[in-house]
C-alpha cells in the first residue's frame, strides 16, 4: 500500500519511493483526456529548450514548479514522473495550493493523470476524490474515474463507466478512443478494429485513428486493409514522409508487379520529402527495383541508375555515421546486384 501511517487533512498520498519512478507505466497508446495528453507531442526546438531549462531549474531547487507544470500541460508532453513529483509538492503545501486559485483544480486533474501513468493508483484516487467533492456531477471527473478503473485492469467496470458516459454524449472522441485502447490492452484486437472503423465513420479526419487502424491491420497481416488506411492518410497529409514510407512498405509486402511499381514511386517520394536522408526508403527503392527485375526478367536502364544512385548515398552515409557496418551494407546491396 502507498498510504503513509498518518497524514494531515488536505494532503495527498505520496509514494514511498517516488524518487524511483523514472518511466510512465500506463499503456503507450494512451489518448488525451479533456485537453490533458499523455502522448508525446511534437514541439518546436524553442519550446523544448524552454521546457528543459525550466525542468532543470525546478529539479535543482530553483523554484518555478507551477510554471513548469503549466508549460507541460500547454505543450501536452509526457513528463508524468516530473508532474507527479512537483505537482504533489504544490498540492501538499496549503499556501502554495491556495495561491493557485481556480487553477488548483486543473493541477489536481494533471496530477491524477500523471499518477495513473506511473501506476500510482492511490495518489490518483486521492486526487479524483477531491475533484468529486468539488464537482460532484462533472462528466470530466467521470472520465477520470473511468480511467482509474481502466488503469487498475477493472475492464468490466471501466467498460460500463465509458458506456454510461457515451450515453450522455455519443460523439465524445476521447471516450470512444479510450474504449479502443482498452480493447487493445485486453488483447481483443478484432473488437478494437470494429470500434475504430465505427469511430472513423464519424470522425474521418482523425489521422491518429487511421494510423492506429493501419498498424493493427499490419500486425494481423491484413495488408490490403492497411494500404487503404495509408491511402487515406496520404490524401489528408500528403507532406508527411512516414505515411508514404509505410504505404510503400505495405505494397512491397503484398507484392506483384503493379504493387512493386507503385511502392517504388512512394519510396521515391519519401526520399524526396526527406531530402534523401531516409535510409529505409533508400533500401526500399533498391529492393523494389530488384524485385521488379526478377518479375519482368529484364533490365531497365533508368531503374538501374536509380538503384546505383541510392546505393551511393547509402555507402556515403555508412562511411560517415557507421563505418563499422559498411561491409555488411555492401554485402546486402550486392545480393540485389547493385
Short mmCIF file of C-alpha atoms in Angstrom, two decimals:
data_model
loop_
_atom_site.label_atom_id
_atom_site.label_comp_id
_atom_site.label_asym_id
_atom_site.label_seq_id
_atom_site.Cartn_x
_atom_site.Cartn_y
_atom_site.Cartn_z
CA UNK A 1 0.00 0.00 0.00
CA UNK A 2 1.11 3.57 -0.66
CA UNK A 3 -0.80 5.02 2.31
CA UNK A 4 1.51 6.50 4.96
CA UNK A 5 0.70 5.69 8.63
CA UNK A 6 -0.58 9.22 9.18
CA UNK A 7 -1.17 12.26 7.03
CA UNK A 8 -2.58 15.69 7.64
CA UNK A 9 -6.02 16.56 6.36
CA UNK A 10 -5.95 18.01 2.87
CA UNK A 11 -2.70 16.30 1.85
CA UNK A 12 -2.32 13.70 -0.86
CA UNK A 13 -0.86 10.23 -0.75
CA UNK A 14 2.84 10.27 -1.60
CA UNK A 15 4.53 7.11 -2.93
CA UNK A 16 7.25 5.92 -0.54
CA UNK A 17 9.75 5.62 -3.41
CA UNK A 18 8.69 8.47 -5.64
CA UNK A 19 12.32 9.14 -6.49
CA UNK A 20 12.48 5.73 -8.14
CA UNK A 21 9.65 6.49 -10.57
CA UNK A 22 11.53 7.21 -13.77
CA UNK A 23 9.27 5.98 -16.55
CA UNK A 24 5.49 6.13 -17.14
CA UNK A 25 3.92 2.71 -16.93
CA UNK A 26 0.46 3.33 -18.42
CA UNK A 27 -0.06 1.83 -21.92
CA UNK A 28 1.79 3.66 -24.68
CA UNK A 29 -1.40 4.12 -26.68
CA UNK A 30 -2.87 6.44 -24.03
CA UNK A 31 -5.15 9.08 -25.55
CA UNK A 32 -5.70 12.65 -24.38
CA UNK A 33 -8.33 13.44 -21.77
CA UNK A 34 -10.11 16.77 -21.85
CA UNK A 35 -7.14 18.69 -23.15
CA UNK A 36 -4.57 16.87 -20.97
CA UNK A 37 -2.48 14.50 -23.04
CA UNK A 38 -0.20 11.58 -22.19
CA UNK A 39 1.01 11.14 -25.73
CA UNK A 40 4.28 12.71 -26.76
CA UNK A 41 3.56 15.76 -28.91
CA UNK A 42 5.92 17.32 -31.42
CA UNK A 43 7.23 20.61 -30.04
CA UNK A 44 9.50 23.24 -31.52
CA UNK A 45 13.16 23.48 -30.56
CA UNK A 46 12.43 26.73 -28.74
CA UNK A 47 9.65 25.13 -26.71
CA UNK A 48 11.80 22.10 -25.93
CA UNK A 49 14.64 24.34 -24.81
CA UNK A 50 12.32 26.39 -22.60
CA UNK A 51 10.84 23.23 -21.10
CA UNK A 52 14.27 21.70 -20.41
CA UNK A 53 15.51 24.91 -18.83
CA UNK A 54 12.52 25.09 -16.51
CA UNK A 55 12.83 21.39 -15.69
CA UNK A 56 16.48 21.77 -14.72
CA UNK A 57 15.63 24.82 -12.64
CA UNK A 58 12.90 23.03 -10.72
CA UNK A 59 14.94 19.85 -10.28
CA UNK A 60 17.81 21.88 -8.80
CA UNK A 61 15.56 23.65 -6.30
CA UNK A 62 15.42 26.94 -8.15
CA UNK A 63 11.62 27.27 -7.98
CA UNK A 64 9.21 27.68 -10.87
CA UNK A 65 7.34 24.40 -10.32
CA UNK A 66 3.97 25.85 -11.30
CA UNK A 67 5.37 27.47 -14.43
CA UNK A 68 6.93 24.14 -15.40
CA UNK A 69 3.71 22.21 -14.83
CA UNK A 70 1.73 24.79 -16.80
CA UNK A 71 4.14 24.50 -19.74
CA UNK A 72 3.96 20.71 -19.67
CA UNK A 73 0.17 20.95 -19.83
CA UNK A 74 0.26 23.57 -22.58
CA UNK A 75 2.65 21.59 -24.78
CA UNK A 76 0.90 18.29 -23.97
CA UNK A 77 4.20 16.49 -23.48
CA UNK A 78 4.64 13.33 -21.45
CA UNK A 79 6.55 14.10 -18.25
CA UNK A 80 4.42 12.08 -15.86
CA UNK A 81 7.12 11.33 -13.29
CA UNK A 82 8.08 15.01 -13.03
CA UNK A 83 4.44 16.16 -12.94
CA UNK A 84 3.70 13.70 -10.15
CA UNK A 85 6.72 14.76 -8.10
CA UNK A 86 6.37 18.52 -8.40
CA UNK A 87 2.57 18.54 -8.56
CA UNK A 88 2.33 16.71 -5.23
CA UNK A 89 4.78 19.18 -3.71
CA UNK A 90 2.45 22.06 -4.62
CA UNK A 91 -0.78 20.31 -3.65
CA UNK A 92 0.56 19.23 -0.27
CA UNK A 93 1.54 22.79 0.63
CA UNK A 94 -1.67 24.65 1.70
CA UNK A 95 -0.21 28.10 0.99
CA UNK A 96 1.08 27.24 -2.46
CA UNK A 97 -2.13 25.36 -3.28
CA UNK A 98 -4.41 28.24 -2.30
CA UNK A 99 -2.25 30.68 -4.27
CA UNK A 100 -3.18 28.86 -7.47
CA UNK A 101 -6.80 29.98 -7.29
CA UNK A 102 -9.07 28.19 -9.79
CA UNK A 103 -6.02 26.58 -11.40
CA UNK A 104 -5.82 24.32 -8.34
CA UNK A 105 -8.41 22.03 -9.90
CA UNK A 106 -6.50 21.82 -13.18
CA UNK A 107 -3.47 20.74 -11.19
CA UNK A 108 -5.44 18.05 -9.37
CA UNK A 109 -6.52 16.68 -12.76
CA UNK A 110 -3.00 16.88 -14.16
CA UNK A 111 -1.51 15.07 -11.16
CA UNK A 112 -4.27 12.43 -11.26
CA UNK A 113 -3.46 11.55 -14.88
CA UNK A 114 0.28 11.58 -14.19
CA UNK A 115 -0.28 9.26 -11.22
CA UNK A 116 -2.22 6.84 -13.42
CA UNK A 117 0.58 6.94 -15.97
CA UNK A 118 3.07 5.99 -13.23
CA UNK A 119 0.72 3.35 -11.77
CA UNK A 120 0.36 5.27 -8.51
CA UNK A 121 -3.33 4.41 -8.27
CA UNK A 122 -3.80 5.54 -4.68
CA UNK A 123 -2.48 9.01 -5.49
CA UNK A 124 -4.80 9.22 -8.49
CA UNK A 125 -7.72 8.05 -6.35
CA UNK A 126 -6.94 10.76 -3.77
CA UNK A 127 -6.92 13.48 -6.45
CA UNK A 128 -10.15 12.21 -8.00
CA UNK A 129 -11.89 12.22 -4.62
CA UNK A 130 -11.01 15.89 -4.16
CA UNK A 131 -12.39 16.68 -7.62
CA UNK A 132 -15.54 14.62 -6.96
CA UNK A 133 -16.21 16.64 -3.83
CA UNK A 134 -15.82 19.92 -5.71
CA UNK A 135 -17.54 18.89 -8.96
CA UNK A 136 -19.97 16.15 -7.98
CA UNK A 137 -21.83 15.97 -11.31
CA UNK A 138 -18.91 16.63 -13.63
CA UNK A 139 -18.56 14.39 -16.67
CA UNK A 140 -14.91 15.34 -16.78
CA UNK A 141 -14.40 13.85 -13.34
CA UNK A 142 -16.39 10.83 -14.53
CA UNK A 143 -13.80 10.34 -17.25
CA UNK A 144 -11.06 10.31 -14.61
CA UNK A 145 -12.96 7.71 -12.60
CA UNK A 146 -13.24 5.50 -15.69
CA UNK A 147 -9.53 5.97 -16.41
CA UNK A 148 -8.72 4.82 -12.87
CA UNK A 149 -10.79 1.68 -13.35
CA UNK A 150 -9.06 1.01 -16.65
CA UNK A 151 -5.60 1.56 -15.13
CA UNK A 152 -6.43 -0.97 -12.40
CA UNK A 153 -7.46 -3.53 -15.01
CA UNK A 154 -11.12 -3.49 -13.95
CA UNK A 155 -12.21 -3.92 -17.55
CA UNK A 156 -15.90 -4.67 -17.00
CA UNK A 157 -16.37 -1.71 -14.64
CA UNK A 158 -14.41 0.60 -16.91
CA UNK A 159 -16.44 -0.54 -19.93
CA UNK A 160 -19.64 0.17 -18.03
CA UNK A 161 -18.38 3.62 -16.99
CA UNK A 162 -17.34 4.53 -20.55
CA UNK A 163 -20.65 3.29 -21.98
CA UNK A 164 -22.52 5.43 -19.47
CA UNK A 165 -20.52 8.49 -20.50
CA UNK A 166 -21.19 7.78 -24.18
CA UNK A 167 -24.94 7.63 -23.49
CA UNK A 168 -24.72 11.28 -22.44
CA UNK A 169 -22.56 12.23 -25.41
CA UNK A 170 -22.30 9.68 -28.21
CA UNK A 171 -19.84 11.92 -30.09
CA UNK A 172 -17.22 12.05 -27.34
CA UNK A 173 -14.00 11.30 -29.25
CA UNK A 174 -11.84 10.81 -26.17
CA UNK A 175 -14.11 8.17 -24.63
CA UNK A 176 -14.55 6.39 -27.96
CA UNK A 177 -10.79 6.11 -28.37
CA UNK A 178 -10.29 5.03 -24.77
CA UNK A 179 -12.59 2.08 -25.49
CA UNK A 180 -10.36 1.23 -28.45
CA UNK A 181 -7.27 1.45 -26.25
CA UNK A 182 -8.92 -0.76 -23.64
CA UNK A 183 -9.84 -3.39 -26.23
CA UNK A 184 -6.20 -3.46 -27.36
CA UNK A 185 -4.97 -3.74 -23.77
CA UNK A 186 -7.25 -6.74 -23.24
CA UNK A 187 -5.99 -8.35 -26.43
CA UNK A 188 -9.39 -8.02 -28.17
CA UNK A 189 -7.88 -6.91 -31.48
CA UNK A 190 -10.99 -7.59 -33.57
CA UNK A 191 -13.09 -5.53 -31.15
CA UNK A 192 -10.56 -2.71 -31.42
CA UNK A 193 -10.80 -2.86 -35.24
CA UNK A 194 -14.59 -2.77 -35.13
CA UNK A 195 -14.61 0.21 -32.76
CA UNK A 196 -12.04 2.09 -34.83
CA UNK A 197 -14.00 1.55 -38.03
CA UNK A 198 -17.19 2.81 -36.40
CA UNK A 199 -15.30 5.76 -34.96
CA UNK A 200 -13.82 6.67 -38.37
CA UNK A 201 -17.26 6.59 -39.98
CA UNK A 202 -17.97 9.69 -37.89
CA UNK A 203 -14.54 11.26 -37.39
CA UNK A 204 -12.96 10.67 -40.79
CA UNK A 205 -10.35 13.41 -40.33
CA UNK A 206 -8.71 11.80 -37.28
CA UNK A 207 -5.25 10.99 -38.60
CA UNK A 208 -4.12 9.25 -35.43
CA UNK A 209 -7.07 6.86 -35.63
CA UNK A 210 -6.31 5.97 -39.27
CA UNK A 211 -2.69 5.30 -38.36
CA UNK A 212 -3.72 3.22 -35.35
CA UNK A 213 -6.05 1.14 -37.52
CA UNK A 214 -3.36 0.68 -40.18
CA UNK A 215 -0.86 -0.58 -37.60
CA UNK A 216 -3.38 -3.07 -36.23
CA UNK A 217 -4.08 -4.37 -39.74
CA UNK A 218 -0.34 -4.76 -40.39
CA UNK A 219 0.06 -6.71 -37.14
CA UNK A 220 -2.64 -9.10 -38.39
CA UNK A 221 -1.09 -9.29 -41.90
CA UNK A 222 -4.22 -7.69 -43.37
CA UNK A 223 -2.11 -5.67 -45.79
CA UNK A 224 -4.79 -4.60 -48.26
CA UNK A 225 -6.84 -3.06 -45.45
CA UNK A 226 -3.71 -1.38 -44.10
CA UNK A 227 -2.95 0.03 -47.55
CA UNK A 228 -6.41 1.63 -47.66
CA UNK A 229 -5.72 3.34 -44.32
CA UNK A 230 -2.39 4.72 -45.51
CA UNK A 231 -4.03 5.97 -48.71
CA UNK A 232 -6.44 7.98 -46.56
CA UNK A 233 -3.51 9.39 -44.59
CA UNK A 234 -1.59 10.37 -47.72
CA UNK A 235 -4.67 12.10 -49.14
CA UNK A 236 -5.16 14.16 -45.98
CA UNK A 237 -1.47 14.69 -45.10
CA UNK A 238 0.48 14.44 -48.37
CA UNK A 239 3.64 16.05 -46.98
CA UNK A 240 4.21 13.56 -44.16
CA UNK A 241 7.01 11.24 -45.38
CA UNK A 242 6.26 8.49 -42.85
CA UNK A 243 2.85 7.91 -44.48
CA UNK A 244 4.49 7.46 -47.88
CA UNK A 245 7.08 5.12 -46.40
CA UNK A 246 4.55 2.97 -44.55
CA UNK A 247 2.37 2.73 -47.67
CA UNK A 248 5.37 1.68 -49.76
CA UNK A 249 6.32 -0.97 -47.19
CA UNK A 250 2.82 -2.44 -47.28
CA UNK A 251 2.69 -2.52 -51.09
CA UNK A 252 6.13 -4.14 -51.27
CA UNK A 253 4.96 -6.77 -48.78
CA UNK A 254 1.83 -7.53 -50.82
CA UNK A 255 3.99 -7.98 -53.92
CA UNK A 256 3.03 -8.30 -57.57
CA UNK A 257 4.36 -6.16 -60.40
CA UNK A 258 1.80 -3.35 -60.10
CA UNK A 259 2.22 -3.06 -56.34
CA UNK A 260 6.02 -3.13 -56.63
CA UNK A 261 6.00 -0.34 -59.20
CA UNK A 262 3.70 1.76 -57.00
CA UNK A 263 5.84 1.01 -53.94
CA UNK A 264 8.91 2.23 -55.85
CA UNK A 265 7.17 5.55 -56.51
CA UNK A 266 6.28 6.03 -52.85
CA UNK A 267 9.79 5.12 -51.68
CA UNK A 268 10.97 7.77 -54.15
CA UNK A 269 8.53 10.35 -52.77
CA UNK A 270 9.75 9.53 -49.25
CA UNK A 271 13.34 10.14 -50.35
CA UNK A 272 12.30 13.44 -51.91
CA UNK A 273 10.34 14.60 -48.84
CA UNK A 274 13.25 13.77 -46.52
CA UNK A 275 15.96 15.27 -48.67
CA UNK A 276 17.47 11.88 -49.41
CA UNK A 277 18.10 11.12 -45.73
CA UNK A 278 15.73 8.22 -45.12
CA UNK A 279 17.80 5.03 -45.06
CA UNK A 280 14.77 2.74 -45.05
CA UNK A 281 13.39 4.38 -48.20
CA UNK A 282 16.79 4.12 -49.93
CA UNK A 283 16.95 0.40 -49.19
CA UNK A 284 13.27 0.10 -50.15
CA UNK A 285 13.71 1.54 -53.61
CA UNK A 286 16.69 -0.78 -54.23
CA UNK A 287 14.63 -3.78 -53.13
CA UNK A 288 11.71 -2.75 -55.34
CA UNK A 289 13.88 -2.35 -58.41
CA UNK A 290 15.50 -5.74 -57.79
CA UNK A 291 12.10 -7.42 -57.25
CA UNK A 292 10.69 -5.81 -60.42
CA UNK A 293 13.67 -7.07 -62.44
CA UNK A 294 13.05 -10.58 -61.10
CA UNK A 295 9.39 -10.43 -62.16
CA UNK A 296 9.94 -8.88 -65.61
CA UNK A 297 13.13 -10.86 -66.32
CA UNK A 298 14.56 -7.77 -67.91
CA UNK A 299 16.84 -4.80 -67.26
CA UNK A 300 15.63 -1.22 -67.08
CA UNK A 301 18.41 1.31 -67.62
CA UNK A 302 16.61 4.06 -65.72
CA UNK A 303 15.86 1.78 -62.77
CA UNK A 304 19.47 0.61 -62.76
CA UNK A 305 20.68 4.21 -62.50
CA UNK A 306 18.26 4.92 -59.64
CA UNK A 307 19.42 1.89 -57.65
CA UNK A 308 23.09 2.78 -58.23
CA UNK A 309 22.46 6.36 -57.04
CA UNK A 310 20.58 5.10 -53.95
CA UNK A 311 23.42 2.67 -53.18
CA UNK A 312 25.95 5.50 -53.48
CA UNK A 313 24.00 7.60 -50.96
CA UNK A 314 23.82 4.63 -48.60
CA UNK A 315 27.55 3.99 -48.96
CA UNK A 316 28.33 7.62 -48.19
CA UNK A 317 26.02 7.65 -45.18
CA UNK A 318 27.54 4.48 -43.71
CA UNK A 319 31.03 5.86 -44.25
CA UNK A 320 30.07 8.97 -42.32
CA UNK A 321 27.96 7.58 -39.46
CA UNK A 322 28.62 3.82 -39.13
CA UNK A 323 31.83 2.78 -40.92
CA UNK A 324 31.93 -0.48 -38.95
CA UNK A 325 28.71 -1.55 -40.70
CA UNK A 326 29.80 -0.60 -44.21
CA UNK A 327 30.97 -4.11 -45.12
CA UNK A 328 27.62 -5.61 -44.13
CA UNK A 329 25.70 -2.93 -46.06
CA UNK A 330 27.83 -3.56 -49.13
CA UNK A 331 27.11 -7.30 -48.97
CA UNK A 332 23.37 -6.62 -48.69
CA UNK A 333 23.45 -4.37 -51.75
CA UNK A 334 25.45 -6.98 -53.69
CA UNK A 335 22.67 -9.51 -53.13
CA UNK A 336 20.48 -7.06 -55.06
CA UNK A 337 23.12 -6.99 -57.82
CA UNK A 338 23.97 -3.34 -57.26
#
